[in-house]
Amino acid sequence: MESFATGNDDKKFKFESAMPEGLMVDFNESPFIVIWEVTQACDLACIHCRAEAQPHRNPLELSKEEGFKVLEEVKKFGNPLFVITGGDPLKREDVFDFIEHGVKIGLRMAMTPSATPLLTRDNIFKCVEKGLSRMAISLDGATAASHDRFRQVPGSYKLTMDAVNSAREAKLPIQINTTVTNYNRAELEEISKLVKSFDAVLWSVFFLVPCGRGEEKDDITGEEYEEVLNWLYEKSLVMPYNIKTTAATHYRRVILQRKKAERQATGEREGGNFQGPGFAMFKDGMHRAPRGVNDGNGFVFISHMGEIYPSGFLPLSAGNVRRNSLVDVYRDAPLFKELRDEEKLKGKCGACAEYKKVCGGSRARAYAVHGDYLAEEPKCIYQPLAWRKK
């Protein structure tokens, strides 16, 4: 699976509470981002794939007509970012019709294809012709050897580079996705330089959730999370692109800690409450989230067969678009309502009064490791103030 992400952590880290009119989003009512997995078919065999993608399409996938209905239901939320993902979306010939229809009804459309022979220059230009606003392309190694080992298909690195070049030629803004694992942690510096050379609008750094083909043994340690998150903050200050994390919501805590230390070092007074990164816009015209997005909290995922999940990494269904209203499920399903209530968090996350509103921990990783989506974040080493006082 290729994953798309929105920017939650602006590289300038503005502490603004006011959003321009029309951009304030009540995550109890509407998500900031909706992802639809149009298929689980894919010709790659990535070691971390949450979908455990297979070469062939499932005959029970949502049909073209059902897909149009999904798009129209999403529009009832207002104007969330809509992402077509997979598997590999290009395994469906009607994917271009979904892009066109989404744009026609006023949705901001993005897509995350896989770097396979289907991701041709002609198909990329066709996506632009249909109105696609952004494409996310994955890069999980700084060299052909390391990237192809991760994707388990020789030639994937070259196809990735070709796709980046074609997207730039088509003037289609690109986002680079990288999943941090034991296999590539040592290459992050070189990958960051490649992202710069691509003129990407965003580097979306994913952290492993042990589900699908992803295994806990492939993940880095909590201490290494802390090192990488601090390194990302430092990179965000010097790189021309924006940086965000997925499945590492404690990056927001790291940002706050680093900004506080910087203010103390300069004698600057504390300023306001942190409400997220404030308003920012990518050069593709897509607004970033006004505050942190988490599983089921500003985020909803629709599977290839219509199941409604809090995210692709938290495979607990609260309904199905074939029989339920997506809007009603997101707003009223007990699973989603619990995920949006930080007072229900357990363990360290529940005790973390200072950061749980802006962080909340990865609910997907808590479920994958502890079997409880309200349990504490397994890869956060921070000790809440209340626990330290005890």
Short mmCIF file of C-alpha atoms in Angstrom, two decimals:
data_model
loop_
_atom_site.label_atom_id
_atom_site.label_comp_id
_atom_site.label_asym_id
_atom_site.label_seq_id
_atom_site.Cartn_x
_atom_site.Cartn_y
_atom_site.Cartn_z
CA MET A 1 0.00 0.00 0.00
CA GLU A 2 1.13 3.51 -0.79
CA SER A 3 -0.10 6.05 1.71
CA PHE A 4 -0.91 9.71 1.39
CA ALA A 5 -0.66 12.17 4.23
CA THR A 6 -1.47 15.76 4.93
CA GLY A 7 0.82 18.25 6.58
CA ASN A 8 0.12 18.61 10.28
CA ASP A 9 3.45 20.04 11.37
CA ASP A 10 4.36 23.17 9.47
CA LYS A 11 8.09 23.68 8.92
CA LYS A 12 7.85 27.12 10.50
CA PHE A 13 5.69 25.75 13.33
CA LYS A 14 3.48 28.79 13.67
CA PHE A 15 1.51 28.97 16.90
CA GLU A 16 -1.68 30.46 15.57
CA SER A 17 -5.13 29.70 16.85
CA ALA A 18 -7.07 31.61 14.21
CA MET A 19 -7.81 29.97 10.87
CA PRO A 20 -9.05 31.86 7.82
CA GLU A 21 -12.81 31.76 7.51
CA GLY A 22 -14.04 28.48 6.09
CA LEU A 23 -10.98 26.49 7.09
CA MET A 24 -11.89 25.71 10.66
CA VAL A 25 -12.81 22.05 10.83
CA ASP A 26 -14.65 20.47 13.75
CA PHE A 27 -13.24 16.94 13.66
CA ASN A 28 -16.34 15.71 15.52
CA GLU A 29 -18.37 16.66 12.46
CA SER A 30 -16.04 16.30 9.49
CA PRO A 31 -12.68 14.72 8.74
CA PHE A 32 -9.87 16.72 7.22
CA ILE A 33 -8.87 13.77 5.04
CA VAL A 34 -10.76 10.83 3.53
CA ILE A 35 -8.82 7.95 2.00
CA TRP A 36 -10.38 5.37 -0.28
CA GLU A 37 -8.49 2.18 -1.03
CA VAL A 38 -9.93 1.54 -4.48
CA THR A 39 -8.18 -1.85 -4.74
CA GLN A 40 -5.72 -4.02 -2.89
CA ALA A 41 -4.18 -5.23 -6.15
CA CYS A 42 -0.55 -4.23 -6.62
CA ASP A 43 2.47 -5.62 -8.46
CA LEU A 44 4.86 -4.75 -5.62
CA ALA A 45 5.38 -6.87 -2.49
CA CYS A 46 6.55 -4.29 0.03
CA ILE A 47 7.74 -5.62 3.38
CA HIS A 48 5.59 -3.15 5.34
CA CYS A 49 2.35 -3.35 3.30
CA ARG A 50 -0.62 -3.08 5.64
CA ALA A 51 -2.93 -4.29 2.86
CA GLU A 52 -0.85 -7.39 2.10
CA ALA A 53 -1.47 -6.44 -1.51
CA GLN A 54 -1.86 -9.17 -4.14
CA PRO A 55 -1.37 -9.02 -7.93
CA HIS A 56 -5.06 -9.44 -8.80
CA ARG A 57 -8.16 -7.40 -8.04
CA ASN A 58 -10.86 -8.66 -5.72
CA PRO A 59 -14.22 -9.11 -7.52
CA LEU A 60 -15.98 -7.72 -4.42
CA GLU A 61 -14.37 -4.28 -4.77
CA LEU A 62 -16.71 -1.29 -4.86
CA SER A 63 -17.97 -0.80 -8.40
CA LYS A 64 -17.55 2.36 -10.44
CA GLU A 65 -21.11 3.42 -9.61
CA GLU A 66 -20.56 2.72 -5.91
CA GLY A 67 -17.33 4.72 -6.09
CA PHE A 68 -19.18 7.73 -7.49
CA LYS A 69 -21.65 7.47 -4.59
CA VAL A 70 -18.73 7.42 -2.13
CA LEU A 71 -17.37 10.63 -3.64
CA GLU A 72 -20.77 12.31 -3.40
CA GLU A 73 -21.19 11.17 0.21
CA VAL A 74 -17.76 12.58 1.10
CA LYS A 75 -18.77 15.92 -0.40
CA LYS A 76 -21.47 16.15 2.29
CA PHE A 77 -18.66 16.69 4.81
CA GLY A 78 -17.76 19.90 3.00
CA ASN A 79 -14.37 19.94 1.34
CA PRO A 80 -12.08 17.33 2.88
CA LEU A 81 -8.97 16.22 1.06
CA PHE A 82 -9.85 13.03 -0.83
CA VAL A 83 -7.10 10.53 -1.52
CA ILE A 84 -7.29 7.57 -3.87
CA THR A 85 -4.96 4.83 -2.69
CA GLY A 86 -4.45 1.08 -2.83
CA GLY A 87 -2.84 -1.37 -3.42
CA ASP A 88 -2.10 0.39 -6.65
CA PRO A 89 -4.97 2.59 -7.88
CA LEU A 90 -3.71 2.28 -11.46
CA LYS A 91 -4.76 -1.39 -11.41
CA ARG A 92 -8.26 0.05 -11.97
CA GLU A 93 -8.88 1.54 -15.41
CA ASP A 94 -11.71 3.66 -14.00
CA VAL A 95 -9.44 5.49 -11.56
CA PHE A 96 -9.27 8.43 -13.97
CA ASP A 97 -13.08 8.63 -13.89
CA PHE A 98 -12.97 8.87 -10.09
CA ILE A 99 -10.47 11.73 -10.27
CA GLU A 100 -12.59 13.56 -12.85
CA HIS A 101 -15.84 13.07 -10.94
CA GLY A 102 -14.32 14.15 -7.63
CA VAL A 103 -12.99 17.36 -9.17
CA LYS A 104 -16.34 17.97 -10.88
CA ILE A 105 -18.23 17.92 -7.56
CA GLY A 106 -15.65 20.12 -5.86
CA LEU A 107 -13.32 17.76 -3.99
CA ARG A 108 -9.56 18.21 -3.72
CA MET A 109 -8.24 15.03 -5.32
CA ALA A 110 -4.91 13.34 -4.67
CA MET A 111 -3.57 9.88 -5.44
CA THR A 112 -0.86 7.49 -4.25
CA PRO A 113 0.12 5.15 -7.10
CA SER A 114 2.76 2.44 -6.86
CA ALA A 115 5.98 2.70 -8.85
CA THR A 116 5.28 -0.06 -11.35
CA PRO A 117 5.20 -0.14 -15.17
CA LEU A 118 1.63 1.20 -14.92
CA LEU A 119 2.95 4.55 -13.64
CA THR A 120 3.82 5.82 -17.09
CA ARG A 121 4.42 9.37 -18.23
CA ASP A 122 1.15 9.20 -20.21
CA ASN A 123 -0.83 8.09 -17.14
CA ILE A 124 0.68 10.84 -15.01
CA PHE A 125 -0.23 13.47 -17.61
CA LYS A 126 -3.72 11.94 -17.83
CA CYS A 127 -4.11 12.37 -14.06
CA VAL A 128 -3.25 16.04 -14.46
CA GLU A 129 -5.70 16.37 -17.34
CA LYS A 130 -8.47 14.94 -15.11
CA GLY A 131 -7.69 17.47 -12.38
CA LEU A 132 -5.45 15.65 -9.88
CA SER A 133 -3.94 18.13 -7.42
CA ARG A 134 -1.11 16.08 -5.94
CA MET A 135 0.60 12.72 -6.27
CA ALA A 136 2.39 10.89 -3.46
CA ILE A 137 5.32 8.70 -4.48
CA SER A 138 7.15 6.42 -2.06
CA LEU A 139 10.91 6.32 -1.60
CA ASP A 140 12.17 3.93 1.06
CA GLY A 141 15.86 3.74 0.27
CA ALA A 142 18.56 6.13 -0.88
CA THR A 143 19.84 3.65 -3.47
CA ALA A 144 18.34 1.26 -5.96
CA ALA A 145 19.57 -1.69 -3.93
CA SER A 146 17.97 -0.61 -0.64
CA HIS A 147 14.73 0.70 -2.14
CA ASP A 148 14.20 -2.38 -4.32
CA ARG A 149 14.93 -4.66 -1.35
CA PHE A 150 12.20 -2.87 0.60
CA ARG A 151 9.74 -3.08 -2.31
CA GLN A 152 10.88 -6.62 -3.19
CA VAL A 153 10.71 -5.90 -6.93
CA PRO A 154 13.86 -5.16 -8.95
CA GLY A 155 13.63 -1.94 -10.95
CA SER A 156 11.20 -0.22 -8.56
CA TYR A 157 13.74 2.51 -7.74
CA LYS A 158 14.21 3.42 -11.41
CA LEU A 159 10.45 3.51 -11.93
CA THR A 160 10.17 5.80 -8.89
CA MET A 161 12.74 8.20 -10.33
CA ASP A 162 11.04 8.13 -13.73
CA ALA A 163 7.69 8.92 -12.09
CA VAL A 164 9.16 11.83 -10.15
CA ASN A 165 10.63 13.27 -13.33
CA SER A 166 7.37 12.84 -15.25
CA ALA A 167 5.36 14.49 -12.47
CA ARG A 168 7.76 17.43 -12.44
CA GLU A 169 7.47 17.68 -16.23
CA ALA A 170 3.68 17.70 -15.88
CA LYS A 171 3.96 20.34 -13.14
CA LEU A 172 2.10 18.02 -10.77
CA PRO A 173 3.09 18.72 -7.14
CA ILE A 174 4.57 15.66 -5.50
CA GLN A 175 4.79 14.37 -1.97
CA ILE A 176 7.44 11.81 -1.05
CA ASN A 177 6.46 9.09 1.44
CA THR A 178 9.12 7.23 3.40
CA THR A 179 8.45 4.52 5.98
CA VAL A 180 11.13 4.41 8.67
CA THR A 181 12.30 0.91 9.59
CA ASN A 182 15.45 -0.83 10.72
CA TYR A 183 16.24 -1.30 7.04
CA ASN A 184 16.57 2.37 6.11
CA ARG A 185 17.09 4.42 9.28
CA ALA A 186 20.76 4.92 8.42
CA GLU A 187 19.79 6.28 4.98
CA LEU A 188 17.37 9.00 6.11
CA GLU A 189 19.93 11.77 5.63
CA GLU A 190 20.53 10.79 2.02
CA ILE A 191 16.80 10.32 1.39
CA SER A 192 16.15 13.83 2.74
CA LYS A 193 18.60 15.21 0.16
CA LEU A 194 16.87 13.32 -2.63
CA VAL A 195 13.51 14.78 -1.55
CA LYS A 196 15.06 18.24 -1.84
CA SER A 197 16.35 17.48 -5.32
CA PHE A 198 12.83 16.44 -6.39
CA ASP A 199 11.35 19.85 -5.50
CA ALA A 200 8.71 18.01 -3.46
CA VAL A 201 6.13 20.01 -1.52
CA LEU A 202 6.15 17.59 1.41
CA TRP A 203 8.20 14.78 2.91
CA SER A 204 5.75 12.54 4.72
CA VAL A 205 7.68 10.29 7.09
CA PHE A 206 5.73 7.20 8.13
CA PHE A 207 6.58 5.06 11.13
CA LEU A 208 5.85 1.37 11.07
CA VAL A 209 2.59 0.01 12.45
CA PRO A 210 2.88 -3.79 12.83
CA CYS A 211 -0.06 -4.89 10.73
CA GLY A 212 -0.40 -6.62 7.37
CA ARG A 213 3.10 -7.58 6.25
CA GLY A 214 4.67 -5.09 8.66
CA GLU A 215 6.27 -6.82 11.63
CA GLU A 216 7.22 -5.36 14.99
CA LYS A 217 10.76 -6.71 14.63
CA ASP A 218 11.26 -4.35 11.67
CA ASP A 219 10.43 -1.27 13.73
CA ILE A 220 12.97 0.95 15.44
CA THR A 221 13.03 1.37 19.24
CA GLY A 222 11.31 4.08 21.26
CA GLU A 223 14.68 5.75 21.89
CA GLU A 224 15.37 5.70 18.15
CA TYR A 225 11.95 7.24 17.51
CA GLU A 226 12.99 10.12 19.75
CA GLU A 227 16.26 10.56 17.86
CA VAL A 228 14.57 10.51 14.46
CA LEU A 229 11.80 12.89 15.51
CA ASN A 230 14.31 15.41 16.85
CA TRP A 231 16.37 15.02 13.68
CA LEU A 232 13.25 15.69 11.59
CA TYR A 233 12.58 18.85 13.54
CA GLU A 234 16.09 20.07 12.80
CA LYS A 235 15.69 19.19 9.12
CA SER A 236 12.41 21.08 8.99
CA LEU A 237 14.27 24.29 9.81
CA VAL A 238 16.62 24.07 6.85
CA MET A 239 14.84 22.13 4.10
CA PRO A 240 12.69 23.92 1.47
CA TYR A 241 9.91 21.33 1.75
CA ASN A 242 7.50 20.68 4.60
CA ILE A 243 7.91 17.65 6.85
CA LYS A 244 5.24 15.71 8.68
CA THR A 245 4.93 12.36 10.34
CA THR A 246 2.34 9.62 10.13
CA ALA A 247 1.82 7.12 12.98
CA ALA A 248 4.16 9.17 15.15
CA THR A 249 1.90 11.81 16.63
CA HIS A 250 4.44 12.43 19.39
CA TYR A 251 6.36 14.47 16.82
CA ARG A 252 4.01 17.27 17.91
CA ARG A 253 5.26 16.87 21.49
CA VAL A 254 8.86 17.00 20.28
CA ILE A 255 8.13 20.21 18.36
CA LEU A 256 6.64 21.83 21.45
CA GLN A 257 9.56 20.77 23.62
CA ARG A 258 12.11 22.07 21.12
CA LYS A 259 10.28 25.36 20.62
CA LYS A 260 10.01 25.83 24.38
CA ALA A 261 13.75 25.19 24.82
CA GLU A 262 14.53 27.69 22.06
CA ARG A 263 12.37 30.36 23.71
CA GLN A 264 14.00 29.77 27.06
CA ALA A 265 17.45 30.00 25.50
CA THR A 266 16.62 33.38 23.94
CA GLY A 267 14.55 34.71 26.83
CA GLU A 268 11.45 34.91 24.63
CA ARG A 269 8.17 34.88 26.48
CA GLU A 270 5.73 32.01 26.13
CA GLY A 271 3.09 32.73 23.53
CA GLY A 272 -0.43 31.33 23.53
CA ASN A 273 -1.70 27.80 23.51
CA PHE A 274 -0.66 25.37 20.84
CA GLN A 275 -3.57 24.81 18.49
CA GLY A 276 -1.66 23.03 15.77
CA PRO A 277 0.70 24.50 13.20
CA GLY A 278 -1.64 27.25 12.13
CA PHE A 279 -2.79 27.96 8.62
CA ALA A 280 -0.46 27.09 5.77
CA MET A 281 -0.92 26.27 2.11
CA PHE A 282 1.12 24.10 -0.22
CA LYS A 283 2.00 25.42 -3.65
CA ASP A 284 -0.58 22.99 -5.05
CA GLY A 285 -3.26 25.04 -3.27
CA MET A 286 -4.05 22.34 -0.71
CA HIS A 287 -4.45 23.61 2.82
CA ARG A 288 -2.80 21.63 5.55
CA ALA A 289 -4.75 20.46 8.56
CA PRO A 290 -5.51 23.20 11.12
CA ARG A 291 -4.49 20.81 13.91
CA GLY A 292 -3.21 17.30 14.45
CA VAL A 293 -4.99 14.47 12.63
CA ASN A 294 -5.16 11.02 14.24
CA ASP A 295 -6.93 7.71 13.64
CA GLY A 296 -10.66 8.46 13.50
CA ASN A 297 -10.01 12.03 14.56
CA GLY A 298 -10.00 14.10 11.39
CA PHE A 299 -9.29 10.93 9.41
CA VAL A 300 -11.46 8.19 7.88
CA PHE A 301 -10.51 5.29 5.62
CA ILE A 302 -12.73 3.32 3.22
CA SER A 303 -11.57 -0.14 2.20
CA HIS A 304 -11.80 -1.63 -1.29
CA MET A 305 -14.95 -3.45 -0.17
CA GLY A 306 -16.49 -0.44 1.51
CA GLU A 307 -15.59 -1.03 5.17
CA ILE A 308 -15.29 2.21 7.16
CA TYR A 309 -12.15 2.31 9.30
CA PRO A 310 -10.60 5.03 11.51
CA SER A 311 -7.45 4.58 9.37
CA GLY A 312 -5.87 2.02 7.13
CA PHE A 313 -3.62 0.94 9.99
CA LEU A 314 -6.52 0.46 12.45
CA PRO A 315 -8.62 -2.28 10.80
CA LEU A 316 -11.70 -2.06 13.01
CA SER A 317 -14.82 -1.48 10.94
CA ALA A 318 -17.60 0.78 12.18
CA GLY A 319 -19.82 0.21 9.15
CA ASN A 320 -19.84 -0.21 5.39
CA VAL A 321 -20.67 2.37 2.73
CA ARG A 322 -22.86 -0.20 0.98
CA ARG A 323 -25.32 -0.16 3.87
CA ASN A 324 -24.39 2.81 6.09
CA SER A 325 -24.01 6.55 5.66
CA LEU A 326 -20.30 7.44 5.79
CA VAL A 327 -21.20 10.77 7.37
CA ASP A 328 -23.29 9.16 10.11
CA VAL A 329 -20.64 6.53 10.86
CA TYR A 330 -17.87 9.10 11.16
CA ARG A 331 -19.92 11.39 13.40
CA ASP A 332 -21.85 8.92 15.55
CA ALA A 333 -20.25 5.46 15.62
CA PRO A 334 -19.03 4.62 19.16
CA LEU A 335 -15.59 3.63 17.82
CA PHE A 336 -15.02 7.01 16.21
CA LYS A 337 -16.44 8.95 19.15
CA GLU A 338 -14.13 7.13 21.57
CA LEU A 339 -11.11 7.83 19.39
CA ARG A 340 -11.92 11.54 19.50
CA ASP A 341 -12.23 11.62 23.30
CA GLU A 342 -8.75 12.07 24.79
CA GLU A 343 -10.18 11.56 28.28
CA LYS A 344 -10.61 7.87 27.46
CA LEU A 345 -6.91 7.30 26.77
CA LYS A 346 -5.16 4.87 29.09
CA GLY A 347 -1.69 4.45 30.59
CA LYS A 348 0.88 7.15 29.94
CA CYS A 349 -1.24 8.72 27.19
CA GLY A 350 -4.16 9.14 29.59
CA ALA A 351 -1.89 10.63 32.25
CA CYS A 352 -0.17 13.01 29.82
CA ALA A 353 -2.19 16.13 30.58
CA GLU A 354 0.45 18.34 29.00
CA TYR A 355 0.41 16.79 25.51
CA LYS A 356 -2.52 14.41 25.00
CA LYS A 357 -4.68 17.02 23.27
CA VAL A 358 -2.05 17.70 20.60
CA CYS A 359 -0.57 14.20 20.43
CA GLY A 360 -2.78 11.39 21.71
CA GLY A 361 -0.39 8.67 20.54
CA SER A 362 -0.91 6.41 17.54
CA ARG A 363 -4.17 4.61 18.21
CA ALA A 364 -3.36 2.17 15.41
CA ARG A 365 -0.04 1.16 16.95
CA ALA A 366 -1.63 0.88 20.40
CA TYR A 367 -4.14 -1.55 18.93
CA ALA A 368 -1.54 -3.49 16.94
CA VAL A 369 0.77 -3.93 19.95
CA HIS A 370 -1.63 -3.99 22.93
CA GLY A 371 -4.88 -5.09 21.30
CA ASP A 372 -6.52 -1.94 22.72
CA TYR A 373 -6.91 1.21 20.62
CA LEU A 374 -7.10 3.33 23.79
CA ALA A 375 -3.88 1.96 25.30
CA GLU A 376 -0.72 4.01 25.59
CA GLU A 377 1.54 4.65 22.60
CA PRO A 378 4.12 1.82 22.64
CA LYS A 379 6.93 3.84 21.04
CA CYS A 380 6.83 7.02 23.12
CA ILE A 381 9.44 7.20 25.89
CA TYR A 382 8.14 10.45 27.39
CA GLN A 383 7.14 10.25 31.05
CA PRO A 384 4.15 12.49 31.87
CA LEU A 385 4.67 15.11 34.56
CA ALA A 386 2.03 13.48 36.78
CA TRP A 387 3.96 10.20 36.72
CA ARG A 388 7.25 11.90 37.44
CA LYS A 389 5.76 13.63 40.47
CA LYS A 390 4.69 10.27 41.83
#
